[in-house]
Amino acid sequence: STTTSTTTTTSTTTTPPTTTSTTVTRECVNSCELLGWSYGSGSILVCAQSRARSGCSNNVTAAVAQSWCETNFGPGARLCTAAELLAGETRQTGCGYDLSYVWSSTPCGGGAYLQVPGDVAIFNASVICSTNPTVVRCCADNCFTTTTSTTTTTTTTTTTT
């Protein structure tokens, strides 16, 4: 008589959990920190300045205003949008322009741009669409580094022989 014996072996392997993190950096040509500018009273995403090393802009045309910021402060400095000016980003940034109309980068038709009161809290005037020379205040974008994590994964393998 013959006896047959069968053996079954089960082996389970579990790998330790792994988490992958990726750091994403938004590149800026010139951040607020590099320019040495303080944040406005609106958002921490924007900073502003009025007085350059060369001085204040004084009244300039729209064409000069479009390039004045980068020319006088360097790459990353730009003409503020009407929304940024209305949010108070440029309030008390120098040159005494709180009581003046300020150029914005926001076009309003016919080669004109919106001009916004320098400090809407104290200069009670309306936003106007104009081509008349006025003063410049500059804005720049703040740069942040953000980290995003992917899901944690665990792999289990079972082998039967």
Short mmCIF file of N, CA and C in Angstrom, two decimals, residues 11-143:
data_model
loop_
_atom_site.label_atom_id
_atom_site.label_comp_id
_atom_site.label_asym_id
_atom_site.label_seq_id
_atom_site.Cartn_x
_atom_site.Cartn_y
_atom_site.Cartn_z
N SER A 11 2.61 31.61 2.06
CA SER A 11 3.51 32.64 2.57
C SER A 11 2.90 33.99 2.22
N THR A 12 2.88 34.89 3.18
CA THR A 12 2.34 36.23 2.96
C THR A 12 3.44 37.25 3.24
N THR A 13 3.63 38.14 2.30
CA THR A 13 4.62 39.20 2.47
C THR A 13 3.90 40.54 2.39
N THR A 14 4.11 41.36 3.37
CA THR A 14 3.52 42.70 3.37
C THR A 14 4.65 43.72 3.37
N THR A 15 4.59 44.62 2.40
CA THR A 15 5.61 45.68 2.38
C THR A 15 5.16 46.82 3.29
N PRO A 16 6.11 47.50 3.88
CA PRO A 16 5.73 48.62 4.76
C PRO A 16 5.05 49.73 3.96
N PRO A 17 4.17 50.51 4.62
CA PRO A 17 3.49 51.60 3.93
C PRO A 17 4.50 52.64 3.43
N THR A 18 4.20 53.21 2.29
CA THR A 18 5.06 54.27 1.76
C THR A 18 4.23 55.51 1.48
N THR A 19 4.79 56.65 1.77
CA THR A 19 4.15 57.93 1.46
C THR A 19 5.10 58.74 0.61
N THR A 20 4.59 59.28 -0.47
CA THR A 20 5.41 60.09 -1.35
C THR A 20 4.97 61.54 -1.20
N SER A 21 5.93 62.43 -0.97
CA SER A 21 5.63 63.86 -0.90
C SER A 21 6.35 64.56 -2.04
N THR A 22 5.66 65.50 -2.63
CA THR A 22 6.24 66.28 -3.71
C THR A 22 6.18 67.74 -3.32
N THR A 23 7.29 68.44 -3.45
CA THR A 23 7.29 69.87 -3.18
C THR A 23 7.18 70.61 -4.49
N VAL A 24 6.19 71.50 -4.56
CA VAL A 24 5.96 72.27 -5.77
C VAL A 24 6.28 73.73 -5.46
N THR A 25 7.13 74.34 -6.24
CA THR A 25 7.49 75.74 -6.04
C THR A 25 7.05 76.54 -7.25
N ARG A 26 6.29 77.62 -6.99
CA ARG A 26 5.92 78.53 -8.06
C ARG A 26 7.06 79.50 -8.24
N GLU A 27 7.63 79.55 -9.41
CA GLU A 27 8.77 80.42 -9.64
C GLU A 27 8.31 81.84 -9.84
N CYS A 28 9.04 82.75 -9.25
CA CYS A 28 8.80 84.18 -9.45
C CYS A 28 10.07 84.80 -9.97
N VAL A 29 9.91 85.77 -10.82
CA VAL A 29 11.07 86.51 -11.31
C VAL A 29 11.64 87.32 -10.15
N ASN A 30 10.79 87.93 -9.39
CA ASN A 30 11.21 88.76 -8.27
C ASN A 30 10.08 88.78 -7.25
N SER A 31 10.24 88.13 -6.13
CA SER A 31 9.18 88.08 -5.14
C SER A 31 9.19 89.35 -4.30
N CYS A 32 8.13 89.52 -3.52
CA CYS A 32 8.03 90.67 -2.63
C CYS A 32 9.24 90.75 -1.70
N GLU A 33 9.66 89.60 -1.19
CA GLU A 33 10.79 89.56 -0.27
C GLU A 33 12.08 90.02 -0.95
N LEU A 34 12.31 89.56 -2.17
CA LEU A 34 13.51 89.96 -2.89
C LEU A 34 13.50 91.45 -3.23
N LEU A 35 12.31 91.99 -3.51
CA LEU A 35 12.21 93.41 -3.79
C LEU A 35 12.31 94.25 -2.51
N GLY A 36 12.09 93.61 -1.36
CA GLY A 36 12.12 94.32 -0.08
C GLY A 36 10.86 95.14 0.16
N TRP A 37 9.76 94.71 -0.44
CA TRP A 37 8.50 95.45 -0.32
C TRP A 37 7.63 94.84 0.77
N SER A 38 6.82 95.68 1.39
CA SER A 38 5.87 95.20 2.40
C SER A 38 4.53 94.91 1.73
N TYR A 39 3.72 94.12 2.42
CA TYR A 39 2.41 93.76 1.90
C TYR A 39 1.45 94.92 2.07
N GLY A 40 0.51 95.00 1.14
CA GLY A 40 -0.53 96.02 1.24
C GLY A 40 -1.55 95.62 2.29
N SER A 41 -2.60 96.38 2.38
CA SER A 41 -3.61 96.05 3.39
C SER A 41 -4.65 95.09 2.84
N GLY A 42 -4.49 94.64 1.60
CA GLY A 42 -5.43 93.71 1.00
C GLY A 42 -5.03 92.27 1.22
N SER A 43 -4.21 91.74 0.34
CA SER A 43 -3.88 90.32 0.33
C SER A 43 -2.39 90.10 0.55
N ILE A 44 -2.04 88.95 1.17
CA ILE A 44 -0.62 88.62 1.32
C ILE A 44 -0.02 88.10 0.01
N LEU A 45 -0.85 87.99 -1.02
CA LEU A 45 -0.37 87.53 -2.32
C LEU A 45 0.25 88.65 -3.13
N VAL A 46 0.07 89.90 -2.66
CA VAL A 46 0.54 91.07 -3.41
C VAL A 46 1.26 92.02 -2.47
N CYS A 47 2.32 92.66 -2.99
CA CYS A 47 2.98 93.73 -2.25
C CYS A 47 3.07 94.93 -3.17
N ALA A 48 3.41 96.09 -2.61
CA ALA A 48 3.39 97.30 -3.44
C ALA A 48 4.43 98.31 -2.97
N GLN A 49 4.75 99.23 -3.90
CA GLN A 49 5.70 100.30 -3.61
C GLN A 49 5.45 101.45 -4.58
N SER A 50 5.75 102.65 -4.13
CA SER A 50 5.59 103.82 -4.98
C SER A 50 6.91 104.53 -5.24
N ARG A 51 7.79 104.54 -4.25
CA ARG A 51 9.04 105.30 -4.37
C ARG A 51 10.19 104.40 -4.80
N ALA A 52 10.73 104.67 -5.98
CA ALA A 52 11.89 103.94 -6.50
C ALA A 52 13.16 104.68 -6.07
N ARG A 53 14.30 104.06 -6.27
CA ARG A 53 15.57 104.74 -5.98
C ARG A 53 15.70 106.02 -6.77
N SER A 54 15.14 106.00 -7.98
CA SER A 54 15.19 107.19 -8.84
C SER A 54 14.16 108.24 -8.43
N GLY A 55 13.28 107.92 -7.48
CA GLY A 55 12.27 108.85 -7.02
C GLY A 55 10.87 108.39 -7.36
N CYS A 56 9.95 109.32 -7.35
CA CYS A 56 8.55 109.04 -7.64
C CYS A 56 8.29 109.25 -9.12
N SER A 57 7.21 108.65 -9.61
CA SER A 57 6.92 108.72 -11.05
C SER A 57 6.49 110.10 -11.51
N ASN A 58 5.83 110.86 -10.63
CA ASN A 58 5.14 112.09 -11.04
C ASN A 58 4.11 111.73 -12.10
N ASN A 59 3.49 112.73 -12.73
CA ASN A 59 2.47 112.45 -13.74
C ASN A 59 3.11 111.97 -15.03
N VAL A 60 2.69 110.80 -15.50
CA VAL A 60 3.21 110.22 -16.73
C VAL A 60 2.05 109.74 -17.60
N THR A 61 2.34 109.49 -18.87
CA THR A 61 1.33 108.96 -19.79
C THR A 61 1.10 107.48 -19.54
N ALA A 62 0.06 106.95 -20.15
CA ALA A 62 -0.25 105.52 -20.02
C ALA A 62 0.90 104.67 -20.56
N ALA A 63 1.49 105.09 -21.68
CA ALA A 63 2.59 104.32 -22.27
C ALA A 63 3.78 104.25 -21.32
N VAL A 64 4.12 105.34 -20.67
CA VAL A 64 5.23 105.36 -19.71
C VAL A 64 4.86 104.54 -18.47
N ALA A 65 3.61 104.68 -18.03
CA ALA A 65 3.16 103.95 -16.83
C ALA A 65 3.29 102.45 -17.00
N GLN A 66 2.99 101.93 -18.21
CA GLN A 66 3.03 100.49 -18.47
C GLN A 66 4.41 99.89 -18.21
N SER A 67 5.47 100.65 -18.43
CA SER A 67 6.83 100.12 -18.25
C SER A 67 7.56 100.70 -17.05
N TRP A 68 6.99 101.68 -16.38
CA TRP A 68 7.67 102.40 -15.30
C TRP A 68 8.10 101.47 -14.16
N CYS A 69 7.25 100.56 -13.75
CA CYS A 69 7.55 99.70 -12.60
C CYS A 69 8.76 98.80 -12.85
N GLU A 70 8.75 98.08 -13.96
CA GLU A 70 9.86 97.19 -14.24
C GLU A 70 11.14 97.99 -14.51
N THR A 71 11.01 99.11 -15.18
CA THR A 71 12.18 99.94 -15.47
C THR A 71 12.82 100.46 -14.18
N ASN A 72 12.01 100.84 -13.20
CA ASN A 72 12.52 101.47 -11.99
C ASN A 72 12.76 100.53 -10.82
N PHE A 73 12.10 99.36 -10.81
CA PHE A 73 12.28 98.41 -9.71
C PHE A 73 12.90 97.09 -10.13
N GLY A 74 12.79 96.74 -11.41
CA GLY A 74 13.35 95.48 -11.89
C GLY A 74 12.29 94.47 -12.25
N PRO A 75 12.72 93.32 -12.78
CA PRO A 75 11.79 92.27 -13.18
C PRO A 75 10.90 91.84 -12.02
N GLY A 76 9.62 91.63 -12.31
CA GLY A 76 8.66 91.22 -11.30
C GLY A 76 7.78 92.36 -10.84
N ALA A 77 8.29 93.59 -10.91
CA ALA A 77 7.49 94.76 -10.56
C ALA A 77 6.60 95.08 -11.75
N ARG A 78 5.35 95.42 -11.47
CA ARG A 78 4.39 95.66 -12.55
C ARG A 78 3.38 96.71 -12.11
N LEU A 79 2.68 97.25 -13.07
CA LEU A 79 1.60 98.18 -12.78
C LEU A 79 0.47 97.40 -12.11
N CYS A 80 -0.10 97.96 -11.06
CA CYS A 80 -1.17 97.28 -10.32
C CYS A 80 -2.46 97.24 -11.13
N THR A 81 -3.27 96.24 -10.87
CA THR A 81 -4.60 96.18 -11.47
C THR A 81 -5.53 97.12 -10.70
N ALA A 82 -6.64 97.48 -11.31
CA ALA A 82 -7.63 98.32 -10.62
C ALA A 82 -8.12 97.63 -9.35
N ALA A 83 -8.33 96.31 -9.41
CA ALA A 83 -8.80 95.56 -8.23
C ALA A 83 -7.80 95.65 -7.08
N GLU A 84 -6.51 95.56 -7.38
CA GLU A 84 -5.49 95.66 -6.33
C GLU A 84 -5.46 97.04 -5.71
N LEU A 85 -5.59 98.06 -6.54
CA LEU A 85 -5.63 99.44 -6.02
C LEU A 85 -6.86 99.65 -5.14
N LEU A 86 -8.00 99.15 -5.59
CA LEU A 86 -9.23 99.29 -4.82
C LEU A 86 -9.19 98.51 -3.50
N ALA A 87 -8.40 97.44 -3.46
CA ALA A 87 -8.26 96.64 -2.24
C ALA A 87 -7.29 97.29 -1.25
N GLY A 88 -6.68 98.41 -1.63
CA GLY A 88 -5.79 99.12 -0.72
C GLY A 88 -4.37 98.58 -0.70
N GLU A 89 -4.00 97.79 -1.69
CA GLU A 89 -2.66 97.20 -1.72
C GLU A 89 -1.55 98.26 -1.70
N THR A 90 -1.81 99.41 -2.29
CA THR A 90 -0.76 100.43 -2.43
C THR A 90 -0.87 101.58 -1.43
N ARG A 91 -1.85 101.50 -0.56
CA ARG A 91 -2.06 102.58 0.42
C ARG A 91 -0.79 102.82 1.23
N GLN A 92 -0.42 104.08 1.38
CA GLN A 92 0.72 104.52 2.19
C GLN A 92 2.04 103.87 1.78
N THR A 93 2.25 103.74 0.46
CA THR A 93 3.51 103.18 -0.02
C THR A 93 4.47 104.26 -0.51
N GLY A 94 4.17 105.50 -0.20
CA GLY A 94 5.12 106.57 -0.51
C GLY A 94 4.66 107.53 -1.59
N CYS A 95 5.43 108.60 -1.71
CA CYS A 95 5.27 109.64 -2.72
C CYS A 95 4.05 110.53 -2.50
N GLY A 96 3.30 110.34 -1.43
CA GLY A 96 2.13 111.18 -1.17
C GLY A 96 1.01 110.97 -2.18
N TYR A 97 0.93 109.78 -2.77
CA TYR A 97 -0.06 109.54 -3.81
C TYR A 97 -1.41 109.02 -3.29
N ASP A 98 -1.61 109.01 -1.98
CA ASP A 98 -2.89 108.56 -1.44
C ASP A 98 -4.04 109.46 -1.90
N LEU A 99 -3.75 110.72 -2.17
CA LEU A 99 -4.78 111.67 -2.59
C LEU A 99 -4.71 112.00 -4.08
N SER A 100 -4.16 111.07 -4.86
CA SER A 100 -4.05 111.25 -6.31
C SER A 100 -4.71 110.09 -7.03
N TYR A 101 -5.09 110.34 -8.28
CA TYR A 101 -5.48 109.22 -9.12
C TYR A 101 -4.23 108.48 -9.52
N VAL A 102 -4.32 107.14 -9.60
CA VAL A 102 -3.18 106.27 -9.89
C VAL A 102 -3.51 105.42 -11.11
N TRP A 103 -2.54 105.26 -12.02
CA TRP A 103 -2.73 104.39 -13.17
C TRP A 103 -2.94 102.95 -12.72
N SER A 104 -3.80 102.24 -13.43
CA SER A 104 -3.92 100.79 -13.25
C SER A 104 -3.58 100.14 -14.58
N SER A 105 -3.38 98.84 -14.56
CA SER A 105 -3.11 98.09 -15.80
C SER A 105 -4.41 97.62 -16.45
N THR A 106 -5.54 98.05 -15.90
CA THR A 106 -6.85 97.59 -16.38
C THR A 106 -7.36 98.49 -17.50
N PRO A 107 -7.39 97.98 -18.75
CA PRO A 107 -7.87 98.80 -19.86
C PRO A 107 -9.37 99.02 -19.78
N CYS A 108 -9.82 100.16 -20.32
CA CYS A 108 -11.26 100.44 -20.30
C CYS A 108 -11.75 100.92 -21.67
N GLY A 109 -10.95 100.69 -22.70
CA GLY A 109 -11.38 101.00 -24.06
C GLY A 109 -10.75 102.25 -24.65
N GLY A 110 -10.57 102.24 -25.95
CA GLY A 110 -10.07 103.41 -26.66
C GLY A 110 -8.66 103.83 -26.25
N GLY A 111 -7.84 102.90 -25.81
CA GLY A 111 -6.48 103.24 -25.39
C GLY A 111 -6.41 103.83 -23.99
N ALA A 112 -7.53 103.88 -23.30
CA ALA A 112 -7.58 104.43 -21.93
C ALA A 112 -7.47 103.29 -20.91
N TYR A 113 -7.11 103.67 -19.70
CA TYR A 113 -6.98 102.71 -18.58
C TYR A 113 -7.72 103.27 -17.37
N LEU A 114 -8.16 102.37 -16.49
CA LEU A 114 -8.81 102.82 -15.26
C LEU A 114 -7.79 103.52 -14.38
N GLN A 115 -8.20 104.65 -13.84
CA GLN A 115 -7.41 105.36 -12.84
C GLN A 115 -8.19 105.30 -11.54
N VAL A 116 -7.50 104.94 -10.47
CA VAL A 116 -8.13 104.65 -9.18
C VAL A 116 -7.58 105.61 -8.13
N PRO A 117 -8.42 106.08 -7.21
CA PRO A 117 -7.91 106.91 -6.12
C PRO A 117 -6.81 106.17 -5.35
N GLY A 118 -5.73 106.87 -4.99
CA GLY A 118 -4.59 106.27 -4.31
C GLY A 118 -4.95 105.57 -3.00
N ASP A 119 -5.88 106.13 -2.26
CA ASP A 119 -6.38 105.49 -1.03
C ASP A 119 -7.87 105.75 -0.98
N VAL A 120 -8.64 104.76 -1.37
CA VAL A 120 -10.09 104.93 -1.45
C VAL A 120 -10.73 105.20 -0.10
N ALA A 121 -10.03 104.90 0.99
CA ALA A 121 -10.57 105.15 2.32
C ALA A 121 -10.57 106.65 2.66
N ILE A 122 -9.62 107.40 2.10
CA ILE A 122 -9.56 108.83 2.43
C ILE A 122 -9.80 109.75 1.24
N PHE A 123 -9.62 109.25 0.03
CA PHE A 123 -9.84 110.04 -1.19
C PHE A 123 -11.14 109.58 -1.78
N ASN A 124 -12.22 110.25 -1.40
CA ASN A 124 -13.56 109.83 -1.78
C ASN A 124 -13.85 110.26 -3.22
N ALA A 125 -13.39 109.48 -4.16
CA ALA A 125 -13.59 109.79 -5.58
C ALA A 125 -13.90 108.49 -6.31
N SER A 126 -14.45 108.63 -7.48
CA SER A 126 -14.81 107.46 -8.29
C SER A 126 -13.64 107.02 -9.15
N VAL A 127 -13.67 105.76 -9.53
CA VAL A 127 -12.72 105.24 -10.51
C VAL A 127 -13.09 105.88 -11.84
N ILE A 128 -12.07 106.30 -12.61
CA ILE A 128 -12.35 106.92 -13.90
C ILE A 128 -11.61 106.18 -15.02
N CYS A 129 -12.12 106.30 -16.23
CA CYS A 129 -11.47 105.78 -17.43
C CYS A 129 -10.85 106.98 -18.11
N SER A 130 -9.51 106.97 -18.25
CA SER A 130 -8.86 108.18 -18.72
C SER A 130 -7.57 107.89 -19.48
N THR A 131 -7.17 108.87 -20.28
CA THR A 131 -5.86 108.87 -20.92
C THR A 131 -5.00 110.01 -20.38
N ASN A 132 -5.54 110.78 -19.44
CA ASN A 132 -4.80 111.92 -18.88
C ASN A 132 -3.63 111.42 -18.04
N PRO A 133 -2.47 112.08 -18.13
CA PRO A 133 -1.32 111.68 -17.31
C PRO A 133 -1.66 111.69 -15.82
N THR A 134 -1.15 110.71 -15.11
CA THR A 134 -1.28 110.64 -13.66
C THR A 134 -0.10 109.83 -13.11
N VAL A 135 -0.13 109.52 -11.82
CA VAL A 135 1.01 108.89 -11.14
C VAL A 135 0.94 107.36 -11.18
N VAL A 136 2.08 106.73 -10.82
CA VAL A 136 2.21 105.27 -10.87
C VAL A 136 2.51 104.72 -9.49
N ARG A 137 1.85 103.63 -9.16
CA ARG A 137 2.19 102.80 -8.01
C ARG A 137 2.37 101.39 -8.55
N CYS A 138 3.32 100.66 -7.98
CA CYS A 138 3.69 99.35 -8.54
C CYS A 138 3.33 98.21 -7.59
N CYS A 139 3.03 97.07 -8.18
CA CYS A 139 2.72 95.85 -7.43
C CYS A 139 3.66 94.74 -7.86
N ALA A 140 3.75 93.71 -7.03
CA ALA A 140 4.48 92.49 -7.35
C ALA A 140 3.75 91.34 -6.69
N ASP A 141 4.00 90.14 -7.18
CA ASP A 141 3.34 88.95 -6.64
C ASP A 141 4.23 88.28 -5.62
N ASN A 142 3.61 87.80 -4.55
CA ASN A 142 4.35 87.05 -3.54
C ASN A 142 4.44 85.60 -3.99
N CYS A 143 5.54 84.95 -3.67
CA CYS A 143 5.75 83.55 -4.07
C CYS A 143 5.66 82.66 -2.84
#
